[in-house]
CSV table of C-alpha atoms in Angstrom, one decimal:
chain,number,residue,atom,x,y,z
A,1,UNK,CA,37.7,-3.9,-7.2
A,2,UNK,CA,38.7,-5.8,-10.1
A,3,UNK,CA,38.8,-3.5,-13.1
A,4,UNK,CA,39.8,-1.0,-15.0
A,5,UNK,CA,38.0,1.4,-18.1
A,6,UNK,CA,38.2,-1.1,-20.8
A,7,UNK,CA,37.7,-0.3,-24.7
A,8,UNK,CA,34.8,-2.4,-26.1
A,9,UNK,CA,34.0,-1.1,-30.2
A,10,UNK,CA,33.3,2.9,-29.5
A,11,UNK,CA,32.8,2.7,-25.6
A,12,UNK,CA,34.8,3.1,-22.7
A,13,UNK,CA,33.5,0.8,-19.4
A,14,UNK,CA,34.1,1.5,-16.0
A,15,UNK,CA,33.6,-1.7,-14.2
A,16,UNK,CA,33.4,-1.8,-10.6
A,17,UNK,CA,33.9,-5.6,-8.9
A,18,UNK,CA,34.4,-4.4,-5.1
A,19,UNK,CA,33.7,-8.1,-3.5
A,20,UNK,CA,33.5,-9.7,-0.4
A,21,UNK,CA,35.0,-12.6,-1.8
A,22,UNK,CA,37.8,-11.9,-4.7
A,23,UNK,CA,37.0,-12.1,-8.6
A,24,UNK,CA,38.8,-14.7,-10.4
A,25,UNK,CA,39.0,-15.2,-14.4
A,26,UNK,CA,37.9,-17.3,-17.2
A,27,UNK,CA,34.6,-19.3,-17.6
A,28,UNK,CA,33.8,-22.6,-16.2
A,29,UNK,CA,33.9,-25.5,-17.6
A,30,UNK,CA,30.1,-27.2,-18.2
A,31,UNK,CA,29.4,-28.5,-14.8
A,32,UNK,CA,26.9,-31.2,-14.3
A,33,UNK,CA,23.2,-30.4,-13.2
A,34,UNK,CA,23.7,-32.3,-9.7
A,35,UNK,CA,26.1,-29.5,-9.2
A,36,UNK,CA,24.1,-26.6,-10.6
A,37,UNK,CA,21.5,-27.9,-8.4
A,38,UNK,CA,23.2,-28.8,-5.3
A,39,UNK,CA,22.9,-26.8,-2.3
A,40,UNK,CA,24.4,-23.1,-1.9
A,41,UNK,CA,27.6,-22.9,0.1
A,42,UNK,CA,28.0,-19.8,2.2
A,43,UNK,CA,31.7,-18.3,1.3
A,44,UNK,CA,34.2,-18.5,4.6
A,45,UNK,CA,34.2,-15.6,6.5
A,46,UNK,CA,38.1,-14.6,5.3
A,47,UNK,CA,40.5,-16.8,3.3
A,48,UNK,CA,43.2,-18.8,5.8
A,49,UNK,CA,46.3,-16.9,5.5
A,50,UNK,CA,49.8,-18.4,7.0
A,51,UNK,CA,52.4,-15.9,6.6
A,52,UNK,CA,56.6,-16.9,7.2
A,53,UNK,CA,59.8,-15.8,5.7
A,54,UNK,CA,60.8,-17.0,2.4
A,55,UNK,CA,63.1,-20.0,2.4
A,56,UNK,CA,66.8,-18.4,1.7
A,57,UNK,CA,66.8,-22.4,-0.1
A,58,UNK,CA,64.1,-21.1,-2.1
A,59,UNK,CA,64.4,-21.5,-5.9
A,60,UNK,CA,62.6,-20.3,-9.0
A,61,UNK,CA,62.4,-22.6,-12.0
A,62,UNK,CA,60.0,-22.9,-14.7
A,63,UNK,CA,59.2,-26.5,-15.0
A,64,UNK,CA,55.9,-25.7,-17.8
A,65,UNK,CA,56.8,-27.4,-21.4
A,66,UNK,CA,54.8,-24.9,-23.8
A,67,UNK,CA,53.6,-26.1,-27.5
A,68,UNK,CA,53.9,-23.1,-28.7
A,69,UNK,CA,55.5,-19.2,-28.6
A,70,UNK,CA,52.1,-17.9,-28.0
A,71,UNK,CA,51.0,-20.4,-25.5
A,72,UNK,CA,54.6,-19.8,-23.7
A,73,UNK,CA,54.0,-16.0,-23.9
A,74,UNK,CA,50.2,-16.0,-22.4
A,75,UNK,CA,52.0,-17.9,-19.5
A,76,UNK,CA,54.7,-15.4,-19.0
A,77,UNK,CA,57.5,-17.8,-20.7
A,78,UNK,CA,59.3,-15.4,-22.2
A,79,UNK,CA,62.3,-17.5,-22.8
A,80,UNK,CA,60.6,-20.1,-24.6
A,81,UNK,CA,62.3,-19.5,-27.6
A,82,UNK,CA,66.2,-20.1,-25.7
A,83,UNK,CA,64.7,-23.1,-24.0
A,84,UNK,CA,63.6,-24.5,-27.3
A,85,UNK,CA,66.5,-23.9,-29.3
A,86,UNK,CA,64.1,-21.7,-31.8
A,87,UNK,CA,64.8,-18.2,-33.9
A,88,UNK,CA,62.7,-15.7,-33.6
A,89,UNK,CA,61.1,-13.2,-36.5
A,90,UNK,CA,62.1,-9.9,-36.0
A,91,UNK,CA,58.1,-9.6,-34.9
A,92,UNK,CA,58.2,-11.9,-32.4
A,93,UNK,CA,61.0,-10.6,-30.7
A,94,UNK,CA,59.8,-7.1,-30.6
A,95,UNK,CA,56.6,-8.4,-29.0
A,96,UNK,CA,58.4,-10.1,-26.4
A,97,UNK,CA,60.5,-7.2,-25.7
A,98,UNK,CA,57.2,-5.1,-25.7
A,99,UNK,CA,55.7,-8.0,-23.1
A,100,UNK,CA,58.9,-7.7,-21.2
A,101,UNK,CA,58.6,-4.3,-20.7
A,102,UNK,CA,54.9,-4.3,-20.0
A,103,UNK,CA,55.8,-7.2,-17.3
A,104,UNK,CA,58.6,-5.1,-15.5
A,105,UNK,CA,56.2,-1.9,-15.3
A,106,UNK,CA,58.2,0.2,-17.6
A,107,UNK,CA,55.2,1.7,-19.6
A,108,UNK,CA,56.4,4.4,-21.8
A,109,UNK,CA,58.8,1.6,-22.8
A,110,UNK,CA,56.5,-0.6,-23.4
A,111,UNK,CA,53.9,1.4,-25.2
A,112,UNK,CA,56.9,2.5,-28.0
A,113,UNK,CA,57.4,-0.9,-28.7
A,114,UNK,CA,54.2,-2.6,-29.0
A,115,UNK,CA,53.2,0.6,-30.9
A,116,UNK,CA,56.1,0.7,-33.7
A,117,UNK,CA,55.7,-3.2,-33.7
A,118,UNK,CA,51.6,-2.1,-34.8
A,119,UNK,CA,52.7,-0.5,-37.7
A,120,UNK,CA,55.3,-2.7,-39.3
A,121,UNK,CA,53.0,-6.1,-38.5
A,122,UNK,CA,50.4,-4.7,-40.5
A,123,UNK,CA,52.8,-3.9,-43.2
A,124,UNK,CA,54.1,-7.7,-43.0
A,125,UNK,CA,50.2,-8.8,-43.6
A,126,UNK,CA,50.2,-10.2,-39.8
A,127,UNK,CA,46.5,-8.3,-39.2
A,128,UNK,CA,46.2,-10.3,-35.8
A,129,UNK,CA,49.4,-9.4,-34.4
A,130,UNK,CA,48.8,-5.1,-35.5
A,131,UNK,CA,45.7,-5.6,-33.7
A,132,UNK,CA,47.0,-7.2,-30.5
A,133,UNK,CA,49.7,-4.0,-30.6
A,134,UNK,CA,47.2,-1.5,-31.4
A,135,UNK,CA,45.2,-2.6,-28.0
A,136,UNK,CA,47.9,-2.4,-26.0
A,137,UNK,CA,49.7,0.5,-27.3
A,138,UNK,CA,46.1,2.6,-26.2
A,139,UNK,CA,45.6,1.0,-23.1
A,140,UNK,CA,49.1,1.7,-22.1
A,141,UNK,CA,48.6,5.4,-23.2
A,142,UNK,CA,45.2,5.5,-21.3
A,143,UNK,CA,47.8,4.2,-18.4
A,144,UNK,CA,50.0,7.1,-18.8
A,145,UNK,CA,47.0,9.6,-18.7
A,146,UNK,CA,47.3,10.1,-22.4
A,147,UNK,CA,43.9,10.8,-23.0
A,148,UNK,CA,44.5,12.7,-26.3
A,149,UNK,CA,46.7,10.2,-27.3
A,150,UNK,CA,44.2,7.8,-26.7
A,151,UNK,CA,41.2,9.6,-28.9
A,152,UNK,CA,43.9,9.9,-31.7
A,153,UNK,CA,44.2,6.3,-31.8
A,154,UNK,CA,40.9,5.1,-32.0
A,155,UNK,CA,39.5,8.7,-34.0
A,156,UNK,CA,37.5,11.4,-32.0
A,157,UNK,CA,34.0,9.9,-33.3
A,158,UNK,CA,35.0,6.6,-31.5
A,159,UNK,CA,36.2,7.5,-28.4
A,160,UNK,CA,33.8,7.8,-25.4
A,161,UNK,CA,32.5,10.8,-23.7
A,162,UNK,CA,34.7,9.8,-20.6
A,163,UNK,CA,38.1,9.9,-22.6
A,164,UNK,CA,37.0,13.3,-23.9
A,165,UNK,CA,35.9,14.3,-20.7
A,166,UNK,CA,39.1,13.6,-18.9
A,167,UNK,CA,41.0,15.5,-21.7
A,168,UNK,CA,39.2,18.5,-21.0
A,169,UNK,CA,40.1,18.5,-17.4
A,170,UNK,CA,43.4,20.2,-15.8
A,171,UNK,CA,46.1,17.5,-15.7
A,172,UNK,CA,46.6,15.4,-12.3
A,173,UNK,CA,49.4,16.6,-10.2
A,174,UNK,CA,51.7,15.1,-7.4
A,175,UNK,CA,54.0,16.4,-4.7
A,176,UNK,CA,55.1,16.0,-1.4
A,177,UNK,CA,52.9,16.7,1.5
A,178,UNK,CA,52.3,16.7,5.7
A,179,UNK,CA,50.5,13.5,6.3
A,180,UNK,CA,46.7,14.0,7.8
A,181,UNK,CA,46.7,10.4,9.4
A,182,UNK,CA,48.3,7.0,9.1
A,183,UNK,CA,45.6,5.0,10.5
A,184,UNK,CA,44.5,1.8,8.5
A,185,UNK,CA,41.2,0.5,9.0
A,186,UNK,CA,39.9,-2.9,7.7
A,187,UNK,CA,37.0,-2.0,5.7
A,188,UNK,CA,33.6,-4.3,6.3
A,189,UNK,CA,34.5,-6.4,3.8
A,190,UNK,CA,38.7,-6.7,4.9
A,191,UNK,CA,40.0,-4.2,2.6
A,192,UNK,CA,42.1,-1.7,3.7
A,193,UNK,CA,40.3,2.1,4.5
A,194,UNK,CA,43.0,4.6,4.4
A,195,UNK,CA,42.2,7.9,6.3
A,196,UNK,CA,42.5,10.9,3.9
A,197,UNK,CA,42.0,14.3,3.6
A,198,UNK,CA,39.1,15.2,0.8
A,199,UNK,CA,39.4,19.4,-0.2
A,200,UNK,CA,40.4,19.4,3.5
A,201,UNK,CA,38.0,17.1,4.7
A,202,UNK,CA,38.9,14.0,6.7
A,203,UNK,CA,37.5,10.9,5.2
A,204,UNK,CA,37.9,7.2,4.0
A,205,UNK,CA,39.1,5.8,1.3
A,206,UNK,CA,39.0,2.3,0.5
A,207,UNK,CA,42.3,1.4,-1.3
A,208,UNK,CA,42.0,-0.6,-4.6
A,209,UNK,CA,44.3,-1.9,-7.0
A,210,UNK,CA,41.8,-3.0,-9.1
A,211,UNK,CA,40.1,0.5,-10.1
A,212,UNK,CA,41.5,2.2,-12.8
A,213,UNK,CA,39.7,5.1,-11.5
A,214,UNK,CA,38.8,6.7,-7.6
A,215,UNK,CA,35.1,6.4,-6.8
A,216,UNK,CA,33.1,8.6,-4.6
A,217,UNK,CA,28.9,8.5,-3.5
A,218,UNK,CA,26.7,11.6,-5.0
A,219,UNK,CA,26.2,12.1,-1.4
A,220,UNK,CA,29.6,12.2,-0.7
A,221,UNK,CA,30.7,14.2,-3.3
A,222,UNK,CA,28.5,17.0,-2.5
A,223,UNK,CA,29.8,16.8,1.4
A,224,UNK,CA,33.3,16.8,0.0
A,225,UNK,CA,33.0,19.7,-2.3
A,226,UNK,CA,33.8,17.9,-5.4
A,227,UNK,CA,33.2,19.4,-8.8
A,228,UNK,CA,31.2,17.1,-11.2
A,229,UNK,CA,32.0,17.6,-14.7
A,230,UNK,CA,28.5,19.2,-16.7
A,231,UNK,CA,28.7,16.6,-19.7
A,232,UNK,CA,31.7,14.3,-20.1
A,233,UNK,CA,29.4,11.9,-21.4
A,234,UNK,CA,27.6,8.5,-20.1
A,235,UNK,CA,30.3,6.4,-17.8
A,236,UNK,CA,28.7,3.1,-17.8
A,237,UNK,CA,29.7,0.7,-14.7
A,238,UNK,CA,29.3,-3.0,-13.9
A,239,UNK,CA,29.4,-4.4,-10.7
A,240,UNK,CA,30.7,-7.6,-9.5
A,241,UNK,CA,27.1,-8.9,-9.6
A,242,UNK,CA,26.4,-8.3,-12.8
A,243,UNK,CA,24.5,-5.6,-12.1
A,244,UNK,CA,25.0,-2.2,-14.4
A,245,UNK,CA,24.6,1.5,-13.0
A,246,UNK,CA,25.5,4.9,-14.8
A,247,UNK,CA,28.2,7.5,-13.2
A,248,UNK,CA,29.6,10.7,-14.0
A,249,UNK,CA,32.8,12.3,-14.0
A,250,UNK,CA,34.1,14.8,-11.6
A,251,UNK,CA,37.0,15.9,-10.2
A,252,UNK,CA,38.5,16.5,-6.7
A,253,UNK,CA,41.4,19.5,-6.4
A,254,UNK,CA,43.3,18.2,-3.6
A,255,UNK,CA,43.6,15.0,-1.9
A,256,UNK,CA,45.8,14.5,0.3
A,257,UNK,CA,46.9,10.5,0.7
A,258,UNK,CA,50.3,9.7,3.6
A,259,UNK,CA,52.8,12.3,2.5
A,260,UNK,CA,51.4,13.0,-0.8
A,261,UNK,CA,49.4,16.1,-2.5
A,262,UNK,CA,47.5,15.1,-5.1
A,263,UNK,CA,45.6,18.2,-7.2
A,264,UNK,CA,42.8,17.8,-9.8
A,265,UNK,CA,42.4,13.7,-9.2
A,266,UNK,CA,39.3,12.5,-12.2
A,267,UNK,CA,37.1,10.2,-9.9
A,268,UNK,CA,33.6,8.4,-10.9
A,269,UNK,CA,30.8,9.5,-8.9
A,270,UNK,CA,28.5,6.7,-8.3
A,271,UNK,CA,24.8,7.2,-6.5
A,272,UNK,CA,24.8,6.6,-3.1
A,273,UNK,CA,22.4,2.8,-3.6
A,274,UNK,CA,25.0,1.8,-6.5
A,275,UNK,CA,27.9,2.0,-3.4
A,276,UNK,CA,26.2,-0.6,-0.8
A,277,UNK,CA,28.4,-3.8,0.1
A,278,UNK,CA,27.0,-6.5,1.0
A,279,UNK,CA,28.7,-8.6,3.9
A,280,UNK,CA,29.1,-12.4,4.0
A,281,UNK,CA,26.2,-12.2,7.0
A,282,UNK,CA,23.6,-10.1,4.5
A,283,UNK,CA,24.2,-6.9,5.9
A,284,UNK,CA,25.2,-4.1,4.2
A,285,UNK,CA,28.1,-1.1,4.3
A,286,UNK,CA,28.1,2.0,2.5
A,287,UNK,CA,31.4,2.9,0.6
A,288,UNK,CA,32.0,6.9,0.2
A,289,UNK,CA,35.3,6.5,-1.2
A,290,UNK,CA,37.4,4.2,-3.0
A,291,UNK,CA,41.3,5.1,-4.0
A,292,UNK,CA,42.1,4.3,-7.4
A,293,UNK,CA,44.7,3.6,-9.7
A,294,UNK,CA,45.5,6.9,-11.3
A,295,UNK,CA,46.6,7.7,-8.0
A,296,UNK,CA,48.5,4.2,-6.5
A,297,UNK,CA,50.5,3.8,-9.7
A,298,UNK,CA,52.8,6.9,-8.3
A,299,UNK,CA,52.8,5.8,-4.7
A,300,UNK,CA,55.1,3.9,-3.0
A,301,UNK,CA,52.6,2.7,-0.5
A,302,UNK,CA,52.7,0.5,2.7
A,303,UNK,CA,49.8,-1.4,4.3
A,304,UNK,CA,50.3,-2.2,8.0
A,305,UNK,CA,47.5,-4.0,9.2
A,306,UNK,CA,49.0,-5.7,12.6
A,307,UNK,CA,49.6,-1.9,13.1
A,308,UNK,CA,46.4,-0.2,12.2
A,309,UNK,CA,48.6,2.2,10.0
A,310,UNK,CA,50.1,2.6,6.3
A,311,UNK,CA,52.4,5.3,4.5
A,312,UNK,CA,52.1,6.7,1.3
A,313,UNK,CA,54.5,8.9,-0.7
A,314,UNK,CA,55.9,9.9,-3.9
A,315,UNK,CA,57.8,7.0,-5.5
A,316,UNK,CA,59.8,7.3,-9.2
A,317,UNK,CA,61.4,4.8,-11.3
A,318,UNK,CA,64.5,3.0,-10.9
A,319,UNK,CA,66.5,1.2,-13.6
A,320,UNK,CA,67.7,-1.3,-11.0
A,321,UNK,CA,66.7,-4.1,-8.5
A,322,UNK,CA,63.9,-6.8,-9.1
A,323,UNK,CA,60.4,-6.0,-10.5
A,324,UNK,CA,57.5,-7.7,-10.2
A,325,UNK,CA,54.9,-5.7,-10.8
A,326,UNK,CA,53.9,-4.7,-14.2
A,327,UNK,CA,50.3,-3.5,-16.1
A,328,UNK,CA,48.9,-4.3,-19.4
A,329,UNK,CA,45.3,-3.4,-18.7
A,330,UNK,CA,45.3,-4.2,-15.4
A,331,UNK,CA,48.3,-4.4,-12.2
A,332,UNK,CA,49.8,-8.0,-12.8
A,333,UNK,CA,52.3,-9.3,-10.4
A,334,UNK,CA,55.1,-12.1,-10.9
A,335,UNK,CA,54.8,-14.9,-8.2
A,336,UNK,CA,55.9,-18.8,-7.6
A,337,UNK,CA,53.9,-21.2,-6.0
A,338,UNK,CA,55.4,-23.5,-3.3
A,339,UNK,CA,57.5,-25.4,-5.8
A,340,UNK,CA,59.0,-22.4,-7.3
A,341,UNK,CA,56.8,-22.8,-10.6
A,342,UNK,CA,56.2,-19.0,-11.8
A,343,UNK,CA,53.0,-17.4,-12.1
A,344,UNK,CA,51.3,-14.9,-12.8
A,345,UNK,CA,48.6,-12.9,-10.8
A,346,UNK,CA,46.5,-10.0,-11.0
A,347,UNK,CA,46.6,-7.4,-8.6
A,348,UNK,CA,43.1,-6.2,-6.4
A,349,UNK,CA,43.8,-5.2,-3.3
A,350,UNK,CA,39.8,-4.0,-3.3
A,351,UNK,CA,39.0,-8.2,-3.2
A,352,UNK,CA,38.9,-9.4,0.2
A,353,UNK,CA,40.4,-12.7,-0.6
A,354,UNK,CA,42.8,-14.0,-3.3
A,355,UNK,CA,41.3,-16.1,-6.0
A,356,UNK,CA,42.5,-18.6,-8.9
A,357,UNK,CA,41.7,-19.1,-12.5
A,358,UNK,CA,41.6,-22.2,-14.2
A,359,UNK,CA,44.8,-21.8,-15.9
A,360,UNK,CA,46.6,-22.6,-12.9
A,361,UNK,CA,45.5,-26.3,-12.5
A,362,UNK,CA,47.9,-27.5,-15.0
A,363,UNK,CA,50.7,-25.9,-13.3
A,364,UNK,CA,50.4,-26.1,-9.5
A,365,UNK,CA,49.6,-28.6,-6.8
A,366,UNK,CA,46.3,-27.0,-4.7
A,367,UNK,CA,45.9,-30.7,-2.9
A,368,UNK,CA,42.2,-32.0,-3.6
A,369,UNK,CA,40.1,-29.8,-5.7
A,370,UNK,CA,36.2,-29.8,-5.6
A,371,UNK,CA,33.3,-28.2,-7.3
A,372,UNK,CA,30.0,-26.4,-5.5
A,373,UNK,CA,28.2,-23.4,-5.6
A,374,UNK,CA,28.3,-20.3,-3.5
A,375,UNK,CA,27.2,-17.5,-2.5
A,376,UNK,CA,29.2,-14.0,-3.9
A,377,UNK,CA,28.3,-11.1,-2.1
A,378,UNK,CA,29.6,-7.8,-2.9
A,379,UNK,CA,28.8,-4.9,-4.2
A,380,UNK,CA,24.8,-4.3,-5.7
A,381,UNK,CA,24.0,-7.3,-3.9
A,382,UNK,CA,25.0,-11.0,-3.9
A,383,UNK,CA,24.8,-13.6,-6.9
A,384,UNK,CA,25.1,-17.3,-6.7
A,385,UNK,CA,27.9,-19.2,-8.9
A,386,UNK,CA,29.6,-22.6,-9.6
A,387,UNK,CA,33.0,-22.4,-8.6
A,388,UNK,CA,36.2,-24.7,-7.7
A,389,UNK,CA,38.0,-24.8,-4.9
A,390,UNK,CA,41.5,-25.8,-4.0
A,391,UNK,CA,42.1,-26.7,-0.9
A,392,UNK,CA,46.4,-24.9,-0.4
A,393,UNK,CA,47.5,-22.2,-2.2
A,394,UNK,CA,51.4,-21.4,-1.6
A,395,UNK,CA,52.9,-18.0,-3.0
A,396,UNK,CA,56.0,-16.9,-2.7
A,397,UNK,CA,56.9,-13.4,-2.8
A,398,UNK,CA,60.5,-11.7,-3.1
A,399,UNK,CA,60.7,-12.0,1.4
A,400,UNK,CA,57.4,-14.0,2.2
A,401,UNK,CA,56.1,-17.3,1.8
A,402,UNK,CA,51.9,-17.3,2.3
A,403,UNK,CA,49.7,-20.3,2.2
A,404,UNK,CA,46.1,-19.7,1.3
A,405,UNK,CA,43.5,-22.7,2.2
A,406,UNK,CA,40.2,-22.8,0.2
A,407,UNK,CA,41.1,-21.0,-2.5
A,408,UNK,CA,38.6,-20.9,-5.8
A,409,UNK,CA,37.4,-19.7,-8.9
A,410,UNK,CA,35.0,-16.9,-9.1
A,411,UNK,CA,33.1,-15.9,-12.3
A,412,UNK,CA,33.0,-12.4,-11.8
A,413,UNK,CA,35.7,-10.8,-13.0
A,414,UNK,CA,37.9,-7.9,-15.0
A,415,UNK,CA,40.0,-10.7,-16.2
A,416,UNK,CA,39.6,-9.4,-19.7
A,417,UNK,CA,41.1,-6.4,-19.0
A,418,UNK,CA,44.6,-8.2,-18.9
A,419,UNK,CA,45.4,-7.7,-22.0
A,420,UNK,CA,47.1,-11.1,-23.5
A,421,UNK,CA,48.7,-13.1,-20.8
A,422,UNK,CA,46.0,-15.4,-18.7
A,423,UNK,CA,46.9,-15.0,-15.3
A,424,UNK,CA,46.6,-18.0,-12.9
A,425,UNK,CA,44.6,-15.8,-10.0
A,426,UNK,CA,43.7,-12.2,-8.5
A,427,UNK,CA,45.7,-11.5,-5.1
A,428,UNK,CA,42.9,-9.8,-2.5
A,429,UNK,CA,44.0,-8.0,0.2
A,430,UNK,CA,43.5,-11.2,2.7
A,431,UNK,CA,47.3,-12.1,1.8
A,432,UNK,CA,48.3,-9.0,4.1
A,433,UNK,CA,46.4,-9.3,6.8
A,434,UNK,CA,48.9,-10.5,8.5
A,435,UNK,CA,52.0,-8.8,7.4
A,436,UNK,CA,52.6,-5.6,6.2
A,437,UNK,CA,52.2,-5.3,2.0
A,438,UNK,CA,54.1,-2.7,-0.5
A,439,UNK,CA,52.9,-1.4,-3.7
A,440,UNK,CA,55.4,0.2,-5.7
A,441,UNK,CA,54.3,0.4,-9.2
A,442,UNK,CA,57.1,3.4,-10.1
A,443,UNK,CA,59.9,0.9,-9.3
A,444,UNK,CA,57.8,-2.2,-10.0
A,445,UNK,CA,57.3,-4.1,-7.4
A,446,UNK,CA,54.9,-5.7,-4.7
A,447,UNK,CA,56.4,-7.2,-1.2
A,448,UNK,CA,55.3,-8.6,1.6
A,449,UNK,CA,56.9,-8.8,4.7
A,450,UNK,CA,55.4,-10.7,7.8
A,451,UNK,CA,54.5,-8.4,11.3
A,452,UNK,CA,57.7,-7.7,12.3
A,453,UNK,CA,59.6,-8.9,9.7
């Protein structure tokens, strides 16, 4: 599910891009009517996923020559200014400590600096620069579950009945906790269902990445014993195929995920007909619940698929090792591509397959790459798009090297919600089908191991 609760003038959007095949960002360019016409191509059934070791030869270098700082920056080129012999304004290098810190998941960092550098660009006159700050500075305190923080920001008459909603409701807890199960199931459309325990009930929960929030059906809700909130407002949603549905807020006081105890989690509840996936073959699943990120971002997590089987427990912060796994509006991990040319990639493990943005195409090889028009099914349905397609996709990972084949664009996205930098893809969950996959958003970082590795 690619997404997260956005802010758009005085209203807060949930949207929900749970897909068969992965959402990817940025428009198309124009494409000719032979290929708007030409004949629809049914999306593979999976992408092709080779998993090895990483090289211990394996290097990383940035080989991109940027024309400018901001260019550099949207690409994750935070040294451009060392590699090009320039001085930085006091501004500019606040906002690429701020990015820095947004990049290695240190938040709270993060949200201090891009929010002091808000006030002290608009005193300098540099309006575009306060308003970039101001936008992350709320999004990162709507990431911390600063949801008063977040109405003071943008003033109580602007802020949307969700925000207020979810201020008025106890304050999410986490602690340790006998696991119910460890059994990983792949979902009908790949994606990894976690078994769970709902107010004590046993159930399923999809696990996504992309979600700011965790979803459950009206239906399901009311099995589950979860407490819908009376009036927090309308909670608009958007589905991957464009198609809009309403929601409300409710809360669930104790779910228990692995090893972990989570009390009064905020979750969407969705009507039961708003929750129907649609399979690459046309017929449909019914999703009752969907893990979210207000839980996963204190999670160390590990998805087992060769095994059937995943933990979960409480993670916390660490000042050392390697991060690659940060969030400005939505989970963005650090990556190379075979050559060892960085990138940068969005994080939805609720996408079956991983998918690539035009932005990439100037940086990395993908063999030949063609143009047509598929089919997208997901959920509300299926829609038809143009779309490219590379043919190879090598990313490295700190341990594991995977090559993707038929890898493409896909319209339908929450690629705005990345807040500045224009990531070159979305990882889906097909990169870990193979291997076992880590989420560690306390200590910042994604791995992935192959079986046995």
């Amino acid at each position: 599910m690619a997404r997260s609760v956005r802010t758009v003038a005085s209203t807060l959007f949930v949207t929900l891009s749970l897909t068969a095949a992965a959402p990817a960002h940025g428009p198309l360019p124009p494409m000719d009517d032979a290929v708007r016409a030409g004949p629809v191509v049914e999306p593979p059934p999976r992408s092709q996923v080779r998993l090895r070791p990483l090289p211990e030869d394996f290097v990383v270098r940035d080989r991109q020559q940027y024309g400018s700082l901001q260019e550099a920056l949207r690409n994750g080129q935070l040294d451009f200014a060392r590699r090009n012999g320039t001085e930085l304004s006091s501004l500019q290098s606040r906002l690429v400590q701020g990015l820095s810190q947004a990049l290695d998941g240190r938040v709270r960092g993060a949200r201090a600096t891009l929010e002091s550098l808000a006030f002290d660009a608009r005193d300098a006159g540099d309006s575009a620069l306060a308003q970039l700050s101001d936008a992350a500075g709320i999004n990162l305190r709507f990431e911390a579950a600063d949801y008063d923080g977040v109405m003071a920001a943008v003033g109580a008459d602007a802020s949307d009945g969700l925000v207020a909603g979810l201020a008025e409701l106890p304050r999410q807890t986490l602690g340790a906790g006998e696991p119910v199960s460890d059994r990983l199931r792949p979902g009908p459309g790949g994606q990894a269902a976690l078994t769970v325990a709902v107010n004590g009930r046993i159930a399923e929960w999809w696990f996504d990445t992309g979600a700011s929030f965790s979803v459950v059906s009206r239906s399901a809700a009311r099995a589950w014993g979860v407490r819908v909130v009376p009036d927090p407002g309308p909670v608009g949603v958007a589905t991957a195929t464009s198609r809009s549905a309403s929601a409300r807020l409710g809360v669930v006081e104790r779910l228990q995920v692995g090893e972990v105890v989570a009390r009064n989690v905020p979750v969407v509840v969705m009507e039961d007909e708003d929750l129907v996936f649609e399979r690459d073959d046309g017929t449909t699943a019914s999703v009752d619940g969907i893990l979210g990120w207000t839980v996963i971002r204190s999670l160390r997590t590990e998805l087992d698929f060769p095994a059937d089987r995943y933990t979960a427990r409480l993670s916390s912060p660490s000042p050392e090792g390697d991060r690659n796994l940060g969030w400005l509006g939505y989970p963005i991990v650090r990556l190379a591509d075979g050559r060892g040319q960085p990138l940068l990639f969005g994080l939805d493990t609720g996408s079956r397959n991983t998918s690539i943005t035009r932005n990439i195409l100037a940086k990395s090889d993908l063999g030949a790459v063609r143009r047509d028009t598929v089919r997208i099914p997901g959920i509300g349905g299926s829609v038809r798009e143009p779309v490219w397609i590379g043919d190879t996709l090598a990313l490295a990972f700190p341990h594991a090297l995977a090559t993707l084949a038929d890898v493409r664009t896909e319209p339908a996205s929450g690629a705005d919600d990345v807040i500045f930098f224009d990531v070159d893809g979305v990882l889906g969950v097909d990169v870990a089908q193979g291997g076992i996959l880590i989420v560690d958003p306390p200590k910042g970082i994604v791995h992935l191991h192959p079986s046995g590795g």
